[in-house]
Amino acid sequence: MDRAFRAPRLIGEQGETSGWVGVRNGRIVAVEPFDRPLEADEVIELGTDEVLLPGLVDTHVHVNDPGRSEWEGFETATRAAAEGGITTIVDMPLNSLPPTVDAEALEVKRKTAREKVHVDVGFWGGAISGNLDSLRELHDDGVFGFKCFLLHSGVDEFPPLDPAELEKALSVLTGFGAMMIVHAEDSDSIEHAPVAHGEEYGRFLASRPRGAENLAIAQVIELARRYDARVHILHLSSSDALPMIASAKADGVRITVETCPHYLCFTAEEIPDGATPYKCCPPIREAGNRERLWQGLADGTIDCIVSDHSPCTAELKKMDIGDFGVAWGGVSSLQLGLSAVWTQARLRGYALTDVVDWMAHRTADLAGLRQKGAIEVGRDADLCVFAPDDAYVVDAARLRHRNPVSAYDGRALAGVVRGTWLRGERIVGPDIDSPGQRGQLLDRDAVR
């Protein structure tokens, strides 16, 4: 074997255990009990304070490249992902120029990403007003599914679908087995809500009411039921929607749901006025809402946790004036997700196995990445060494993100990534300054 990991603690097929993991040619070829040593060219011995995890899979990342690479870019995004124990990301179709709404734009994005990525990268396609005839070609070219908005996306080049277009798109996608992932906020509800402006977070929160999410999710559920469509709700913020989602799942509707670290970590009550790094859409809500989201994860109504890393420049965050009405919406957190979620999960009695389930197993399942997300024989040797009892204070200026803007700046978090391996090759560690571009571009079913 090329290398073997001797782990007093690892999270594998049977939950947390101890054992050996053997790697050859980038794949896991053996998982053996702790008392059955493996022979390998290199043996990596974990300390008793470390846990061997599968590399995480983050299916909701805005890389913004090409076109807005000053916001992030493939090199910095994938370096930050690796530092956070993430070995696979799936890039969103908007905020890049051009957006990924046809096969030509997908190839432009792939050419931009090649030779830049430190972890593996796949791509979502976009479903917008006017491109329904392009969806099949994008699907055949390997995108993992299609994202749509039901209200203005924040950028004019990625227009939303109106109700009739959403229905048509779901009908089209069902014809070739593709999934629609939906930013579910109802446009009319938000148009009639108070207008967000100024420094007061409460005004911004009122401008994106829970009802807007609830109505949009109800619409998506109804259409998924009608067409037997495969749908996924992005960045769930409103816990009010949980009962209808649970009911739909019980009825056999093919719906999955994600939430994000910022909805599980922060509360509206603690966000200072003018603190625009916390602005995101849908917004961070009240403390009681946060606890109900955690319960939704525990009972399986919410399937997984992803970053929705949506960075921008400091200038676009308008931190100098603190105006929530004009600041760009999005929380920058790609490098921090594992620590952020673990910090809050352990306080509520959840185990590290739960966190891995939400952030690796289920996200890999969502994207159909059968070779990712678990320590099992035959899977890619994407691994992370995590010290769950270590702690640190976030310094946004020291993160690998392109811009030093994060709602987590100054927060104390539990859990430190001490090493990351991609297909058995170390890409994060104390002696690695530049890991090299070892990442690959992924199609829905294969490496490109």
XYZ file of C-alpha atoms in Angstrom:
448
model
C 0.000 0.000 0.000
C 1.075 3.574 -0.569
C 0.142 4.706 2.916
C -1.856 3.636 5.925
C -3.560 5.644 8.652
C -3.467 4.270 12.198
C -6.405 5.932 13.926
C -7.389 5.446 17.576
C -10.605 7.152 16.485
C -12.163 7.161 13.031
C -15.651 7.633 11.648
C -16.402 4.819 9.234
C -19.276 2.628 8.080
C -20.111 1.565 11.646
C -19.889 5.011 13.203
C -16.998 5.947 15.470
C -14.464 3.210 16.005
C -10.700 2.649 15.888
C -8.786 1.104 13.047
C -6.431 1.214 10.102
C -7.208 2.713 6.700
C -5.075 1.600 3.765
C -4.638 3.607 0.569
C -3.388 2.569 -2.855
C -3.520 4.637 -6.053
C -5.774 7.219 -4.464
C -8.448 4.799 -3.277
C -9.251 3.240 0.081
C -8.343 -0.432 -0.293
C -8.574 -1.609 3.320
C -10.300 -0.674 6.568
C -9.099 -2.982 9.323
C -9.479 -3.227 13.115
C -6.937 -1.431 15.268
C -5.237 -4.688 16.267
C -4.549 -5.682 12.630
C -1.732 -3.410 11.435
C -1.359 -2.714 7.732
C 1.952 -2.623 5.906
C 2.506 0.471 3.777
C 5.241 2.668 2.358
C 4.148 5.381 4.798
C 2.280 5.019 8.077
C 0.481 8.063 9.455
C -0.232 7.716 13.162
C -3.013 9.845 14.591
C -2.862 11.065 18.161
C -5.429 10.119 20.755
C -6.822 13.648 20.495
C -7.438 13.298 16.741
C -10.230 11.717 14.692
C -9.945 10.504 11.101
C -12.914 11.770 9.090
C -13.907 11.429 5.456
C -13.256 14.596 3.501
C -16.333 16.791 3.607
C -18.465 17.510 0.535
C -19.850 21.053 0.205
C -22.489 21.242 -2.511
C -23.252 24.968 -2.181
C -20.300 27.224 -2.968
C -20.200 30.467 -4.958
C -16.724 30.636 -6.511
C -17.663 33.613 -8.757
C -15.048 32.741 -11.380
C -14.651 33.839 -14.141
C -15.932 37.386 -14.171
C -16.006 38.257 -10.474
C -12.812 36.611 -9.295
C -12.094 39.631 -7.083
C -14.913 38.216 -4.921
C -13.238 34.786 -4.642
C -11.923 32.548 -7.453
C -11.065 28.877 -7.821
C -7.573 29.049 -6.340
C -8.563 30.719 -3.079
C -11.915 28.953 -2.712
C -10.443 25.490 -3.062
C -7.484 26.318 -0.821
C -9.901 27.517 1.870
C -12.016 24.398 1.404
C -8.990 22.149 1.905
C -7.993 24.018 5.071
C -11.504 23.355 6.375
C -11.406 19.611 5.710
C -13.506 19.839 2.538
C -12.241 17.765 -0.379
C -15.093 18.288 -2.861
C -17.162 21.356 -3.692
C -19.951 21.923 -6.206
C -19.935 25.433 -7.646
C -23.094 27.461 -8.113
C -23.998 28.739 -11.610
C -24.442 32.420 -10.819
C -22.192 35.359 -9.928
C -19.683 34.162 -12.514
C -19.644 35.833 -15.920
C -21.022 34.191 -17.933
C -23.413 32.323 -15.636
C -23.520 28.575 -16.207
C -26.750 28.503 -18.206
C -25.601 26.788 -21.405
C -22.942 24.328 -22.501
C -20.635 27.037 -23.809
C -20.640 28.846 -20.458
C -19.958 25.562 -18.658
C -16.873 25.005 -20.797
C -15.685 28.564 -20.096
C -15.953 27.840 -16.377
C -14.144 24.528 -16.693
C -11.300 26.130 -18.624
C -11.030 28.782 -15.922
C -10.917 26.181 -13.153
C -8.403 23.789 -14.710
C -4.941 23.935 -13.171
C -6.243 26.100 -10.311
C -8.132 23.749 -8.011
C -6.753 22.220 -4.807
C -9.818 20.014 -4.217
C -12.267 18.306 -6.558
C -14.886 20.563 -8.135
C -18.235 19.881 -9.798
C -20.735 22.318 -11.252
C -24.433 23.076 -11.016
C -26.214 24.409 -14.081
C -28.680 27.276 -14.024
C -32.365 27.294 -14.987
C -33.363 30.848 -15.871
C -36.076 32.571 -17.813
C -35.310 31.844 -21.457
C -32.881 28.902 -21.288
C -35.136 25.862 -20.903
C -34.028 24.595 -24.327
C -30.428 24.468 -23.041
C -31.069 22.285 -19.998
C -30.730 18.886 -21.672
C -27.373 19.758 -23.235
C -26.061 21.008 -19.885
C -27.290 17.809 -18.252
C -25.564 15.692 -20.883
C -22.376 17.710 -20.315
C -22.296 16.592 -16.694
C -23.769 19.264 -14.417
C -25.108 17.875 -11.140
C -28.520 19.520 -11.448
C -30.049 22.933 -11.995
C -30.478 25.946 -9.753
C -33.300 28.423 -10.049
C -34.539 31.490 -8.202
C -38.168 32.428 -7.632
C -37.266 36.106 -7.141
C -34.484 38.419 -8.301
C -31.174 36.660 -7.766
C -29.171 39.782 -7.009
C -27.545 39.785 -10.458
C -29.423 40.697 -13.627
C -27.772 38.041 -15.794
C -29.440 35.254 -13.769
C -33.184 36.073 -13.946
C -35.744 34.136 -11.904
C -38.381 31.712 -13.086
C -41.987 32.807 -12.800
C -44.530 30.171 -11.645
C -45.358 29.010 -15.175
C -41.667 28.752 -16.086
C -40.908 26.805 -12.908
C -43.653 24.334 -13.762
C -42.356 23.952 -17.317
C -38.763 23.544 -16.119
C -39.702 20.800 -13.656
C -41.603 19.005 -16.390
C -38.562 19.207 -18.674
C -36.078 18.063 -16.010
C -38.243 15.126 -14.965
C -38.061 13.903 -18.553
C -34.358 13.149 -18.211
C -34.083 12.585 -14.471
C -32.408 15.842 -13.435
C -32.788 17.611 -10.098
C -33.893 21.207 -9.524
C -32.350 23.033 -6.571
C -34.374 26.060 -5.552
C -33.756 29.382 -3.839
C -37.213 29.354 -2.308
C -38.468 32.827 -1.425
C -41.723 34.174 -2.836
C -41.233 37.354 -4.840
C -44.676 38.855 -4.156
C -44.325 38.381 -0.397
C -41.034 40.233 -0.368
C -42.334 43.009 -2.607
C -45.064 43.665 -0.012
C -42.736 43.427 3.003
C -41.067 46.460 4.617
C -38.140 47.787 2.613
C -34.696 47.097 4.062
C -32.539 50.148 4.602
C -30.158 51.507 7.191
C -28.193 49.917 9.998
C -31.004 48.210 11.927
C -30.864 44.432 11.531
C -34.492 44.118 12.598
C -35.600 46.106 9.552
C -33.634 43.844 7.249
C -35.094 40.743 8.926
C -38.613 42.102 8.432
C -37.880 42.619 4.733
C -37.369 38.846 4.211
C -40.248 37.317 6.218
C -40.608 33.637 6.993
C -43.821 33.627 5.008
C -41.884 34.272 1.811
C -39.949 31.051 2.332
C -43.009 29.112 3.426
C -45.084 30.076 0.373
C -42.285 29.312 -2.060
C -41.553 25.941 -0.470
C -45.251 25.048 -0.583
C -45.279 25.885 -4.303
C -42.215 23.735 -4.967
C -43.691 20.816 -3.015
C -46.942 20.990 -4.971
C -45.167 20.977 -8.333
C -42.795 18.202 -7.257
C -45.810 16.150 -6.231
C -47.579 16.836 -9.533
C -44.649 15.947 -11.790
C -42.837 13.460 -9.548
C -39.912 15.851 -9.847
C -36.684 15.638 -7.849
C -36.308 18.916 -5.942
C -33.958 20.294 -3.313
C -34.577 23.319 -1.092
C -31.502 25.490 -0.680
C -30.421 27.238 2.549
C -33.563 26.668 4.638
C -33.920 29.456 7.172
C -37.603 29.340 8.190
C -38.365 26.564 10.659
C -42.065 27.179 9.991
C -41.659 25.160 6.786
C -40.500 22.007 8.571
C -43.952 20.425 9.118
C -44.935 20.729 5.446
C -41.562 19.347 4.359
C -41.890 16.392 6.740
C -45.407 15.729 5.470
C -44.266 15.848 1.851
C -41.450 13.398 2.561
C -43.882 11.055 4.300
C -46.080 11.200 1.189
C -43.185 10.167 -1.023
C -42.473 13.556 -2.583
C -38.872 13.530 -3.802
C -37.627 16.495 -1.819
C -34.433 17.098 0.120
C -33.460 20.115 2.194
C -30.263 21.800 3.319
C -29.464 24.415 5.904
C -26.249 26.314 6.606
C -23.840 26.903 9.489
C -24.842 30.551 9.912
C -28.476 29.612 10.555
C -27.332 27.063 13.151
C -24.739 29.259 14.858
C -26.072 32.819 14.938
C -29.333 34.422 16.035
C -31.005 37.648 15.007
C -30.972 38.859 18.605
C -27.159 38.882 18.744
C -26.432 40.592 15.408
C -25.317 44.178 16.036
C -26.870 46.952 14.016
C -24.637 47.794 11.080
C -22.916 44.375 11.094
C -23.373 43.692 7.395
C -21.097 40.581 7.241
C -24.131 38.767 8.717
C -26.410 39.776 5.843
C -27.643 36.828 3.796
C -30.862 35.865 2.039
C -32.879 34.271 3.462
C -31.756 35.894 6.712
C -30.469 34.641 10.031
C -33.565 34.433 12.246
C -34.437 34.310 15.938
C -33.056 31.964 18.608
C -36.174 29.801 18.779
C -36.087 29.352 15.021
C -32.459 28.214 15.262
C -33.315 25.507 17.797
C -36.123 24.195 15.598
C -33.674 23.923 12.687
C -31.434 21.773 14.870
C -34.438 19.594 15.665
C -35.172 19.341 11.944
C -31.681 17.963 11.416
C -32.080 15.513 14.272
C -35.352 14.079 12.964
C -34.244 13.968 9.321
C -36.548 16.641 7.936
C -33.410 18.605 7.016
C -30.974 16.368 5.167
C -27.646 18.147 5.184
C -25.525 21.186 6.034
C -23.614 23.191 3.409
C -21.789 26.502 3.558
C -23.588 28.647 0.972
C -20.221 30.410 0.858
C -21.163 33.648 -0.916
C -18.246 36.062 -0.576
C -17.656 39.526 -1.943
C -15.227 42.387 -1.513
C -15.206 44.474 1.648
C -16.441 47.406 -0.412
C -19.593 45.525 -1.457
C -20.340 44.611 2.165
C -20.665 48.354 2.918
C -19.128 47.907 6.349
C -18.150 51.567 6.387
C -21.799 52.662 6.436
C -23.404 49.478 7.805
C -26.446 49.699 5.539
C -28.218 46.341 5.257
C -30.306 47.647 2.385
C -27.384 48.078 -0.005
C -24.770 45.582 1.282
C -24.192 42.413 -0.709
C -25.929 39.418 0.873
C -23.844 36.387 1.665
C -21.834 34.832 4.496
C -18.216 33.897 3.863
C -17.520 30.659 5.726
C -16.070 27.954 3.477
C -13.001 27.307 5.643
C -14.961 27.415 8.902
C -18.017 25.219 8.418
C -16.801 22.070 10.172
C -15.626 23.935 13.268
C -18.689 26.188 13.343
C -21.166 23.322 13.154
C -19.214 21.151 15.602
C -19.050 24.014 18.116
C -22.838 24.254 18.219
C -23.587 20.554 17.743
C -21.584 19.430 20.769
C -23.397 21.978 22.951
C -26.666 20.232 22.052
C -25.441 16.707 22.647
C -24.820 15.690 19.052
C -21.839 13.524 18.190
C -19.137 14.041 15.607
C -20.712 11.147 13.705
C -23.835 13.299 13.271
C -21.807 16.187 11.876
C -20.040 13.883 9.407
C -23.389 12.456 8.352
C -24.776 15.940 7.661
C -21.663 17.378 5.989
C -20.102 14.414 4.165
C -22.350 11.352 3.785
C -25.561 13.133 2.882
C -24.028 15.871 0.775
C -22.214 13.238 -1.288
C -25.512 11.397 -1.657
C -27.270 14.598 -2.722
C -24.862 15.114 -5.612
C -24.629 11.417 -6.480
C -20.916 11.357 -5.637
C -20.668 7.660 -4.908
C -16.880 7.753 -4.570
C -16.930 10.522 -1.950
C -18.092 11.234 1.569
C -17.241 8.079 3.530
C -14.339 5.970 4.772
C -15.195 2.785 2.900
C -13.245 0.396 0.698
C -13.454 1.504 -2.925
C -14.052 5.176 -2.222
C -11.579 7.947 -2.931
C -9.046 8.362 -0.128
C -10.282 11.846 0.727
C -9.553 12.191 4.426
C -9.355 14.763 7.186
C -7.587 14.644 10.552
C -9.659 16.648 13.018
C -8.855 17.605 16.612
C -12.351 18.093 18.092
C -11.224 19.408 21.475
C -8.858 22.070 20.166
C -10.173 25.623 19.948
C -9.263 28.868 18.242
C -10.508 32.399 17.679
C -11.293 33.255 14.061
C -9.150 35.958 12.508
C -10.706 36.715 9.127
C -7.438 38.179 7.870
C -5.716 34.803 8.316
C -8.282 32.745 6.410
C -7.558 31.475 2.908
C -10.604 33.272 1.482
C -9.708 36.043 -0.951
C -11.370 38.765 1.129
C -10.958 39.151 4.916
C -14.692 39.509 5.552
C -16.563 36.994 7.699
C -19.385 37.022 10.224
C -17.260 34.600 12.258
C -14.419 37.083 12.776
C -13.542 37.118 16.482
C -15.641 34.036 17.292
C -14.220 31.192 19.370
C -14.726 27.854 17.619
C -14.062 24.274 18.670
C -12.263 21.779 16.483
C -9.176 22.205 14.306
C -8.348 20.542 10.993
C -4.757 19.302 11.308
C -4.483 17.615 7.933
C -6.385 16.978 4.710
C -5.683 14.322 2.057
C -7.127 14.240 -1.463
C -7.010 10.795 -3.075
C -4.347 9.864 -0.552
C -2.081 12.869 -1.157
C -1.668 15.380 1.644
C -2.864 18.870 0.717
C -3.060 20.472 4.188
C -0.521 20.103 6.974
C 2.036 22.008 9.032
C 4.816 21.510 6.475
C 2.732 22.271 3.386
C 2.827 25.876 2.247
C 1.578 25.275 -1.288
C -0.219 21.961 -1.843
C -0.202 22.127 -5.637
C -3.269 21.943 -7.819
C -4.217 18.308 -7.196
C -7.964 18.758 -7.628
C -9.950 17.327 -10.511
C -13.048 18.582 -12.292
C -15.999 16.270 -11.781
C -18.896 15.415 -14.032
C -22.073 14.016 -12.594
C -20.832 10.461 -13.139
C -17.104 10.756 -13.785
C -13.926 12.788 -13.638
C -13.465 15.138 -16.590
